[in-house]
PDB file of C-alpha atoms and ligand atoms in Angstrom:
ATOM      1  CA  MET A   1      23.615 -13.361 -14.834  1.00 33.00           C
ATOM      2  CA  THR A   2      21.199 -10.678 -13.787  1.00 46.00           C
ATOM      3  CA  TYR A   3      19.883  -9.384 -10.511  1.00 52.00           C
ATOM      4  CA  LEU A   4      16.546 -11.004 -11.387  1.00 70.00           C
ATOM      5  CA  ASP A   5      15.444 -14.241  -9.802  1.00 67.00           C
ATOM      6  CA  PRO A   6      12.291 -15.613 -11.444  1.00 66.00           C
ATOM      7  CA  ALA A   7       9.721 -17.454  -9.337  1.00 64.00           C
ATOM      8  CA  GLY A   8      10.108 -21.217  -8.990  1.00 63.00           C
ATOM      9  CA  ASP A   9       7.617 -22.222 -11.690  1.00 70.00           C
ATOM     10  CA  GLY A  10       9.022 -19.656 -14.109  1.00 72.00           C
ATOM     11  CA  ARG A  11       5.588 -18.199 -14.776  1.00 86.00           C
ATOM     12  CA  VAL A  12       5.632 -14.443 -15.268  1.00 95.00           C
ATOM     13  CA  THR A  13       2.445 -12.445 -15.762  1.00 97.00           C
ATOM     14  CA  VAL A  14       2.457  -9.226 -17.773  1.00 97.00           C
ATOM     15  CA  ASP A  15       0.668  -5.948 -17.061  1.00 98.00           C
ATOM     16  CA  LEU A  16      -2.131  -5.469 -14.560  1.00 98.00           C
ATOM     17  CA  PRO A  17      -5.213  -3.674 -15.850  1.00 97.00           C
ATOM     18  CA  ILE A  18      -4.549   0.089 -15.555  1.00 98.00           C
ATOM     19  CA  PRO A  19      -5.596   0.933 -11.999  1.00 98.00           C
ATOM     20  CA  GLY A  20      -7.809   3.901 -11.288  1.00 98.00           C
ATOM     21  CA  ARG A  21      -5.722   4.773  -8.253  1.00 98.00           C
ATOM     22  CA  ALA A  22      -2.227   3.632  -7.244  1.00 98.00           C
ATOM     23  CA  LEU A  23      -0.129   4.177  -4.110  1.00 98.00           C
ATOM     24  CA  ALA A  24       3.650   3.649  -4.145  1.00 98.00           C
ATOM     25  CA  ILE A  25       5.385   3.366  -0.757  1.00 98.00           C
ATOM     26  CA  GLY A  26       9.147   3.943  -0.584  1.00 98.00           C
ATOM     27  CA  ALA A  27      11.627   4.184   2.270  1.00 98.00           C
ATOM     28  CA  HIS A  28      13.588   7.125   0.869  1.00 96.00           C
ATOM     29  CA  PRO A  29      13.227   9.786  -1.775  1.00 95.00           C
ATOM     30  CA  ASP A  30      14.248   8.046  -5.077  1.00 95.00           C
ATOM     31  CA  ASP A  31      13.289   4.459  -4.078  1.00 97.00           C
ATOM     32  CA  ILE A  32       9.884   4.714  -5.781  1.00 98.00           C
ATOM     33  CA  ASP A  33      11.459   6.030  -8.973  1.00 98.00           C
ATOM     34  CA  PHE A  34      13.962   3.165  -9.116  1.00 97.00           C
ATOM     35  CA  GLY A  35      11.362   0.553  -8.152  1.00 98.00           C
ATOM     36  CA  CYS A  36       8.350   1.431 -10.264  1.00 98.00           C
ATOM     37  CA  GLY A  37       8.831   4.796 -11.977  1.00 98.00           C
ATOM     38  CA  GLY A  38       8.085   3.366 -15.411  1.00 98.00           C
ATOM     39  CA  ALA A  39       4.873   1.641 -14.339  1.00 98.00           C
ATOM     40  CA  LEU A  40       3.668   4.753 -12.526  1.00 98.00           C
ATOM     41  CA  ALA A  41       4.386   6.936 -15.579  1.00 98.00           C
ATOM     42  CA  LYS A  42       2.518   4.486 -17.812  1.00 98.00           C
ATOM     43  CA  TRP A  43      -0.497   4.353 -15.518  1.00 98.00           C
ATOM     44  CA  ALA A  44      -0.560   8.114 -14.939  1.00 98.00           C
ATOM     45  CA  ALA A  45      -0.521   8.700 -18.712  1.00 98.00           C
ATOM     46  CA  ALA A  46      -3.592   6.457 -18.924  1.00 98.00           C
ATOM     47  CA  GLY A  47      -5.444   8.475 -16.282  1.00 98.00           C
ATOM     48  CA  CYS A  48      -4.490   6.676 -13.050  1.00 98.00           C
ATOM     49  CA  ALA A  49      -4.308   8.898  -9.960  1.00 98.00           C
ATOM     50  CA  VAL A  50      -0.882   8.167  -8.464  1.00 98.00           C
ATOM     51  CA  THR A  51       0.020   8.945  -4.844  1.00 98.00           C
ATOM     52  CA  GLU A  52       3.556   8.522  -3.507  1.00 98.00           C
ATOM     53  CA  LEU A  53       4.311   7.890   0.167  1.00 98.00           C
ATOM     54  CA  VAL A  54       7.913   8.458   1.308  1.00 98.00           C
ATOM     55  CA  LEU A  55       8.506   7.130   4.807  1.00 98.00           C
ATOM     56  CA  THR A  56      11.810   8.736   5.832  1.00 97.00           C
ATOM     57  CA  ASP A  57      13.307  12.189   5.504  1.00 95.00           C
ATOM     58  CA  GLY A  58      16.334  11.144   3.441  1.00 92.00           C
ATOM     59  CA  SER A  59      18.633  12.894   5.896  1.00 90.00           C
ATOM     60  CA  LYS A  60      21.464  10.365   5.559  1.00 88.00           C
ATOM     61  CA  GLY A  61      21.579  10.633   1.787  1.00 79.00           C
ATOM     62  CA  SER A  62      24.922  12.402   1.523  1.00 80.00           C
ATOM     63  CA  TRP A  63      28.561  11.378   1.600  1.00 79.00           C
ATOM     64  CA  ASP A  64      29.503  14.793   2.951  1.00 81.00           C
ATOM     65  CA  PRO A  65      30.072  14.441   6.731  1.00 81.00           C
ATOM     66  CA  ASN A  66      29.480  18.188   7.111  1.00 82.00           C
ATOM     67  CA  ALA A  67      26.217  18.226   5.146  1.00 80.00           C
ATOM     68  CA  ASP A  68      23.515  20.584   6.434  1.00 86.00           C
ATOM     69  CA  ARG A  69      20.956  17.888   7.266  1.00 87.00           C
ATOM     70  CA  ALA A  70      17.956  20.222   7.583  1.00 90.00           C
ATOM     71  CA  GLY A  71      18.832  21.662   4.194  1.00 91.00           C
ATOM     72  CA  LEU A  72      19.242  18.147   2.780  1.00 91.00           C
ATOM     73  CA  ILE A  73      15.789  17.112   4.031  1.00 94.00           C
ATOM     74  CA  ALA A  74      14.167  20.138   2.357  1.00 94.00           C
ATOM     75  CA  LEU A  75      16.128  19.597  -0.846  1.00 94.00           C
ATOM     76  CA  ARG A  76      15.197  15.927  -1.061  1.00 94.00           C
ATOM     77  CA  ARG A  77      11.494  16.769  -0.627  1.00 96.00           C
ATOM     78  CA  GLU A  78      11.714  19.161  -3.541  1.00 96.00           C
ATOM     79  CA  GLU A  79      13.583  16.577  -5.600  1.00 96.00           C
ATOM     80  CA  GLN A  80      10.916  13.954  -4.861  1.00 97.00           C
ATOM     81  CA  ARG A  81       8.145  16.356  -5.897  1.00 97.00           C
ATOM     82  CA  ALA A  82       9.984  17.098  -9.149  1.00 97.00           C
ATOM     83  CA  ALA A  83      10.488  13.369  -9.730  1.00 98.00           C
ATOM     84  CA  ALA A  84       6.785  12.721  -9.105  1.00 98.00           C
ATOM     85  CA  ALA A  85       5.909  15.472 -11.588  1.00 98.00           C
ATOM     86  CA  ALA A  86       8.183  13.841 -14.188  1.00 98.00           C
ATOM     87  CA  LEU A  87       6.105  10.658 -13.827  1.00 98.00           C
ATOM     88  CA  GLY A  88       2.771  12.470 -13.876  1.00 97.00           C
ATOM     89  CA  ALA A  89       2.112  11.457 -10.274  1.00 95.00           C
ATOM     90  CA  GLY A  90      -0.058  13.661  -8.116  1.00 91.00           C
ATOM     91  CA  GLU A  91       0.324  13.927  -4.377  1.00 94.00           C
ATOM     92  CA  VAL A  92       3.515  13.075  -2.473  1.00 98.00           C
ATOM     93  CA  VAL A  93       3.041  12.305   1.228  1.00 98.00           C
ATOM     94  CA  PHE A  94       6.108  12.490   3.511  1.00 98.00           C
ATOM     95  CA  LEU A  95       6.092  10.787   6.910  1.00 98.00           C
ATOM     96  CA  ASP A  96       9.521  12.171   7.847  1.00 96.00           C
ATOM     97  CA  HIS A  97      10.868   9.313   9.944  1.00 97.00           C
ATOM     98  CA  VAL A  98      14.595   9.702  10.485  1.00 96.00           C
ATOM     99  CA  ASP A  99      16.524   8.150   7.606  1.00 95.00           C
ATOM    100  CA  GLY A 100      18.160   4.896   8.723  1.00 96.00           C
ATOM    101  CA  GLU A 101      15.983   4.627  11.818  1.00 97.00           C
ATOM    102  CA  LEU A 102      12.654   3.513  10.303  1.00 98.00           C
ATOM    103  CA  ALA A 103      10.796   0.957  12.429  1.00 98.00           C
ATOM    104  CA  SER A 104       7.778  -1.157  11.537  1.00 98.00           C
ATOM    105  CA  GLY A 105       5.859  -1.055  14.778  1.00 98.00           C
ATOM    106  CA  LEU A 106       2.217  -0.332  15.469  1.00 98.00           C
ATOM    107  CA  ALA A 107       2.632   3.452  15.368  1.00 98.00           C
ATOM    108  CA  GLU A 108       4.208   3.365  11.914  1.00 98.00           C
ATOM    109  CA  ARG A 109       1.648   0.797  10.719  1.00 98.00           C
ATOM    110  CA  GLU A 110      -1.143   3.126  11.836  1.00 98.00           C
ATOM    111  CA  GLU A 111       0.361   5.938   9.761  1.00 98.00           C
ATOM    112  CA  VAL A 112       0.582   3.811   6.616  1.00 98.00           C
ATOM    113  CA  CYS A 113      -2.921   2.423   7.221  1.00 98.00           C
ATOM    114  CA  ARG A 114      -4.213   5.998   7.311  1.00 98.00           C
ATOM    115  CA  VAL A 115      -2.595   6.882   3.988  1.00 98.00           C
ATOM    116  CA  VAL A 116      -3.986   3.701   2.377  1.00 98.00           C
ATOM    117  CA  ARG A 117      -7.473   4.504   3.674  1.00 98.00           C
ATOM    118  CA  GLU A 118      -7.201   8.102   2.445  1.00 98.00           C
ATOM    119  CA  ALA A 119      -5.686   7.372  -0.981  1.00 98.00           C
ATOM    120  CA  ARG A 120      -7.932   4.277  -1.557  1.00 98.00           C
ATOM    121  CA  PRO A 121      -5.604   2.710  -4.137  1.00 98.00           C
ATOM    122  CA  ASP A 122      -6.550  -0.204  -6.383  1.00 98.00           C
ATOM    123  CA  VAL A 123      -2.877  -1.171  -6.507  1.00 98.00           C
ATOM    124  CA  VAL A 124      -0.173  -0.648  -3.879  1.00 98.00           C
ATOM    125  CA  LEU A 125       3.537  -0.874  -4.768  1.00 98.00           C
ATOM    126  CA  GLY A 126       6.396  -1.209  -2.295  1.00 98.00           C
ATOM    127  CA  HIS A 127       9.731  -2.795  -1.381  1.00 98.00           C
ATOM    128  CA  ASP A 128       9.803  -6.591  -1.070  1.00 98.00           C
ATOM    129  CA  PRO A 129      10.389  -7.085   2.686  1.00 98.00           C
ATOM    130  CA  TRP A 130      11.359 -10.713   2.073  1.00 97.00           C
ATOM    131  CA  LYS A 131      14.261  -9.949  -0.259  1.00 96.00           C
ATOM    132  CA  ARG A 132      17.074 -12.187   0.921  1.00 96.00           C
ATOM    133  CA  TYR A 133      20.360 -10.761   2.189  1.00 94.00           C
ATOM    134  CA  ARG A 134      19.068  -7.219   2.096  1.00 90.00           C
ATOM    135  CA  LEU A 135      21.264  -4.985   4.241  1.00 92.00           C
ATOM    136  CA  HIS A 136      19.427  -1.687   4.556  1.00 94.00           C
ATOM    137  CA  PRO A 137      16.935  -1.874   7.433  1.00 96.00           C
ATOM    138  CA  ASP A 138      14.755   0.955   6.075  1.00 97.00           C
ATOM    139  CA  HIS A 139      13.975  -1.014   2.910  1.00 98.00           C
ATOM    140  CA  ARG A 140      12.970  -4.093   4.915  1.00 98.00           C
ATOM    141  CA  HIS A 141      10.819  -2.075   7.320  1.00 98.00           C
ATOM    142  CA  ALA A 142       9.254  -0.079   4.471  1.00 98.00           C
ATOM    143  CA  GLY A 143       8.283  -3.348   2.781  1.00 98.00           C
ATOM    144  CA  LEU A 144       6.750  -4.696   5.970  1.00 98.00           C
ATOM    145  CA  LEU A 145       4.847  -1.448   6.481  1.00 98.00           C
ATOM    146  CA  ALA A 146       3.337  -1.660   2.985  1.00 98.00           C
ATOM    147  CA  VAL A 147       2.172  -5.237   3.618  1.00 98.00           C
ATOM    148  CA  GLU A 148       1.008  -4.696   7.176  1.00 98.00           C
ATOM    149  CA  GLY A 149      -0.500  -1.289   6.403  1.00 98.00           C
ATOM    150  CA  ILE A 150      -2.745  -2.984   3.824  1.00 98.00           C
ATOM    151  CA  VAL A 151      -3.808  -5.654   6.315  1.00 98.00           C
ATOM    152  CA  ALA A 152      -4.763  -2.934   8.792  1.00 98.00           C
ATOM    153  CA  ALA A 153      -6.461  -0.717   6.197  1.00 98.00           C
ATOM    154  CA  ARG A 154      -8.786  -3.455   4.962  1.00 98.00           C
ATOM    155  CA  ASP A 155     -10.072  -4.486   8.392  1.00 96.00           C
ATOM    156  CA  PRO A 156     -12.500  -2.190  10.239  1.00 96.00           C
ATOM    157  CA  HIS A 157     -11.224  -3.317  13.638  1.00 97.00           C
ATOM    158  CA  PHE A 158      -7.732  -1.908  13.046  1.00 98.00           C
ATOM    159  CA  PHE A 159      -7.411   1.703  14.167  1.00 98.00           C
ATOM    160  CA  PRO A 160     -11.157   2.525  14.215  1.00 97.00           C
ATOM    161  CA  GLU A 161     -10.268   5.807  15.932  1.00 98.00           C
ATOM    162  CA  GLN A 162      -9.082   7.053  12.543  1.00 98.00           C
ATOM    163  CA  GLY A 163     -12.731   7.480  11.603  1.00 98.00           C
ATOM    164  CA  LEU A 164     -11.879   6.373   8.044  1.00 98.00           C
ATOM    165  CA  ALA A 165     -13.654   3.711   6.016  1.00 98.00           C
ATOM    166  CA  PRO A 166     -11.660   0.500   5.592  1.00 98.00           C
ATOM    167  CA  HIS A 167     -10.103  -0.050   2.193  1.00 98.00           C
ATOM    168  CA  ARG A 168      -8.908  -3.248   0.495  1.00 98.00           C
ATOM    169  CA  PRO A 169      -6.664  -2.780  -2.556  1.00 98.00           C
ATOM    170  CA  SER A 170      -6.985  -5.418  -5.263  1.00 97.00           C
ATOM    171  CA  GLY A 171      -3.288  -5.822  -5.991  1.00 97.00           C
ATOM    172  CA  LEU A 172       0.164  -5.446  -4.425  1.00 98.00           C
ATOM    173  CA  LEU A 173       3.372  -5.268  -6.465  1.00 98.00           C
ATOM    174  CA  LEU A 174       6.704  -5.598  -4.652  1.00 98.00           C
ATOM    175  CA  TRP A 175       9.853  -4.296  -6.331  1.00 98.00           C
ATOM    176  CA  GLU A 176      13.379  -5.618  -5.610  1.00 96.00           C
ATOM    177  CA  ALA A 177      11.443  -8.877  -5.669  1.00 97.00           C
ATOM    178  CA  ASP A 178      13.080 -11.942  -4.179  1.00 95.00           C
ATOM    179  CA  GLU A 179      11.068 -13.971  -6.693  1.00 95.00           C
ATOM    180  CA  VAL A 180       9.866 -12.155  -9.791  1.00 97.00           C
ATOM    181  CA  ASP A 181       6.502 -13.378 -11.078  1.00 96.00           C
ATOM    182  CA  HIS A 182       5.134 -10.258 -12.789  1.00 98.00           C
ATOM    183  CA  VAL A 183       6.428  -7.542 -15.084  1.00 98.00           C
ATOM    184  CA  GLU A 184       5.004  -4.254 -16.232  1.00 98.00           C
ATOM    185  CA  ALA A 185       5.957  -3.263 -19.775  1.00 98.00           C
ATOM    186  CA  ILE A 186       7.460   0.219 -19.806  1.00 98.00           C
ATOM    187  CA  ASP A 187       8.288   0.848 -23.465  1.00 97.00           C
ATOM    188  CA  GLY A 188       7.731   4.539 -24.069  1.00 97.00           C
ATOM    189  CA  PHE A 189       8.168   5.341 -20.377  1.00 98.00           C
ATOM    190  CA  LEU A 190      11.873   4.734 -19.784  1.00 98.00           C
ATOM    191  CA  ALA A 191      12.605   8.406 -20.475  1.00 97.00           C
ATOM    192  CA  ALA A 192      10.121   9.475 -17.804  1.00 98.00           C
ATOM    193  CA  LYS A 193      11.693   7.047 -15.335  1.00 98.00           C
ATOM    194  CA  VAL A 194      15.191   8.350 -16.074  1.00 97.00           C
ATOM    195  CA  ALA A 195      13.968  11.955 -15.804  1.00 96.00           C
ATOM    196  CA  ALA A 196      12.444  11.176 -12.407  1.00 97.00           C
ATOM    197  CA  LEU A 197      15.675   9.565 -11.225  1.00 96.00           C
ATOM    198  CA  LEU A 198      17.791  12.466 -12.444  1.00 94.00           C
ATOM    199  CA  ALA A 199      15.527  14.868 -10.519  1.00 94.00           C
ATOM    200  CA  HIS A 200      17.321  13.538  -7.411  1.00 93.00           C
ATOM    201  CA  ARG A 201      20.286  15.820  -8.020  1.00 88.00           C
ATOM    202  CA  SER A 202      21.613  15.375  -4.467  1.00 88.00           C
ATOM    203  CA  GLN A 203      21.976  11.622  -5.119  1.00 85.00           C
ATOM    204  CA  TRP A 204      23.878  11.797  -8.383  1.00 83.00           C
ATOM    205  CA  GLU A 205      27.247  11.150  -6.776  1.00 79.00           C
ATOM    206  CA  SER A 206      26.350   8.662  -4.037  1.00 78.00           C
ATOM    207  CA  THR A 207      23.644   6.564  -5.719  1.00 80.00           C
ATOM    208  CA  MET A 208      23.885   7.107  -9.436  1.00 78.00           C
ATOM    209  CA  GLY A 209      27.637   7.339 -10.006  1.00 78.00           C
ATOM    210  CA  ILE A 210      27.282  10.721 -11.698  1.00 77.00           C
ATOM    211  CA  ASP A 211      30.094  12.890 -10.459  1.00 77.00           C
ATOM    212  CA  ARG A 212      33.040  14.177 -12.441  1.00 74.00           C
ATOM    213  CA  ASP A 213      31.713  14.258 -15.965  1.00 77.00           C
ATOM    214  CA  PRO A 214      27.926  14.638 -15.749  1.00 77.00           C
ATOM    215  CA  SER A 215      27.061  14.546 -19.437  1.00 79.00           C
ATOM    216  CA  ALA A 216      28.968  11.309 -20.091  1.00 81.00           C
ATOM    217  CA  GLU A 217      27.994   9.740 -16.763  1.00 84.00           C
ATOM    218  CA  GLU A 218      24.320  10.589 -17.241  1.00 88.00           C
ATOM    219  CA  GLN A 219      24.416   8.516 -20.400  1.00 90.00           C
ATOM    220  CA  ILE A 220      26.079   5.624 -18.587  1.00 91.00           C
ATOM    221  CA  PHE A 221      23.446   5.869 -15.865  1.00 92.00           C
ATOM    222  CA  GLU A 222      20.615   5.919 -18.408  1.00 94.00           C
ATOM    223  CA  GLU A 223      22.129   2.912 -20.141  1.00 96.00           C
ATOM    224  CA  ARG A 224      22.281   1.067 -16.806  1.00 96.00           C
ATOM    225  CA  ILE A 225      18.580   1.745 -16.209  1.00 97.00           C
ATOM    226  CA  ARG A 226      17.771   0.690 -19.785  1.00 98.00           C
ATOM    227  CA  GLN A 227      19.749  -2.546 -19.383  1.00 98.00           C
ATOM    228  CA  ARG A 228      17.916  -3.429 -16.156  1.00 97.00           C
ATOM    229  CA  ALA A 229      14.595  -2.802 -17.928  1.00 98.00           C
ATOM    230  CA  ALA A 230      15.737  -4.954 -20.849  1.00 98.00           C
ATOM    231  CA  ASP A 231      16.715  -7.774 -18.453  1.00 97.00           C
ATOM    232  CA  ALA A 232      13.277  -7.610 -16.830  1.00 97.00           C
ATOM    233  CA  GLY A 233      11.554  -7.455 -20.209  1.00 97.00           C
ATOM    234  CA  ALA A 234      13.441 -10.558 -21.357  1.00 97.00           C
ATOM    235  CA  LEU A 235      11.603 -12.600 -18.713  1.00 95.00           C
ATOM    236  CA  ALA A 236       8.419 -12.124 -20.734  1.00 96.00           C
ATOM    237  CA  GLY A 237       9.623 -11.409 -24.263  1.00 96.00           C
ATOM    238  CA  LEU A 238       9.182  -7.645 -23.876  1.00 97.00           C
ATOM    239  CA  PRO A 239      11.667  -4.917 -24.871  1.00 98.00           C
ATOM    240  CA  LEU A 240      11.582  -3.011 -21.560  1.00 98.00           C
ATOM    241  CA  ALA A 241       9.855  -3.781 -18.267  1.00 98.00           C
ATOM    242  CA  GLU A 242       9.955  -3.457 -14.495  1.00 98.00           C
ATOM    243  CA  PRO A 243       9.979  -6.675 -12.412  1.00 98.00           C
ATOM    244  CA  PHE A 244       7.782  -7.394  -9.386  1.00 98.00           C
ATOM    245  CA  LYS A 245       6.437 -10.014  -7.010  1.00 98.00           C
ATOM    246  CA  ARG A 246       2.671  -9.848  -7.423  1.00 97.00           C
ATOM    247  CA  ILE A 247       0.223 -10.532  -4.609  1.00 97.00           C
ATOM    248  CA  ASP A 248      -3.460 -10.586  -5.520  1.00 94.00           C
ATOM    249  CA  ARG A 249      -5.070 -12.144  -2.499  1.00 91.00           C
ATOM    250  CA  LEU A 250      -5.401  -9.158  -0.240  1.00 92.00           C
TER     251      LEU A 250
HETATM  252 ZN1  LIG B 301      16.274   3.629  -0.271  1.00 88.30          ZN
END
């Protein structure tokens, strides 16, 4: 029993060609690292220019009711930049919507469209907005914004006032996929993924279960990430992988 649900026909493709440019779109700081940190590290090592887009400010990412939220926002930006550096990613763009209050309306779509047109990625990665029984609204809206931002970016009649050339990516990979039909092999890049995740020091307690005994719990956390990657790899006979829903017809 795993968290993975293969697509109906059981067919799983392996490894896109290394993109020249990639854009990963996450709701919160750390989502990108969980979702596709290994693939981004692999592509960056092969020369891909990686841009990360974080839609919210991460200001609810604390269990401390007295947390200094402005301080938390600044800290989480720094953590995301450190995580991106651990993957070899370049620019990190922050849209700073309030954590927990992300919407996927026209204004937000215009913002994502702009980033797609500026970054001009060959491959976009994001949350699967169609993941069943998903509770967190930000993850659903972030997924919709990735999909709908691409639709807007490729068509010259969406947001012409941006004055930017339209751009059509060639591939979209959705993590937390409701139906997995693609994996990216990440052997050799698990350590980079774990390093990126551990850069989110403020999330160790709430998200990663690292609290009382960091050295032991870090190992348990790393083993959890390794086991997930092994489960995904098993879908395609690989040692370690990250699972996605793949959409090519953009
Ligand atoms: Zn999140």
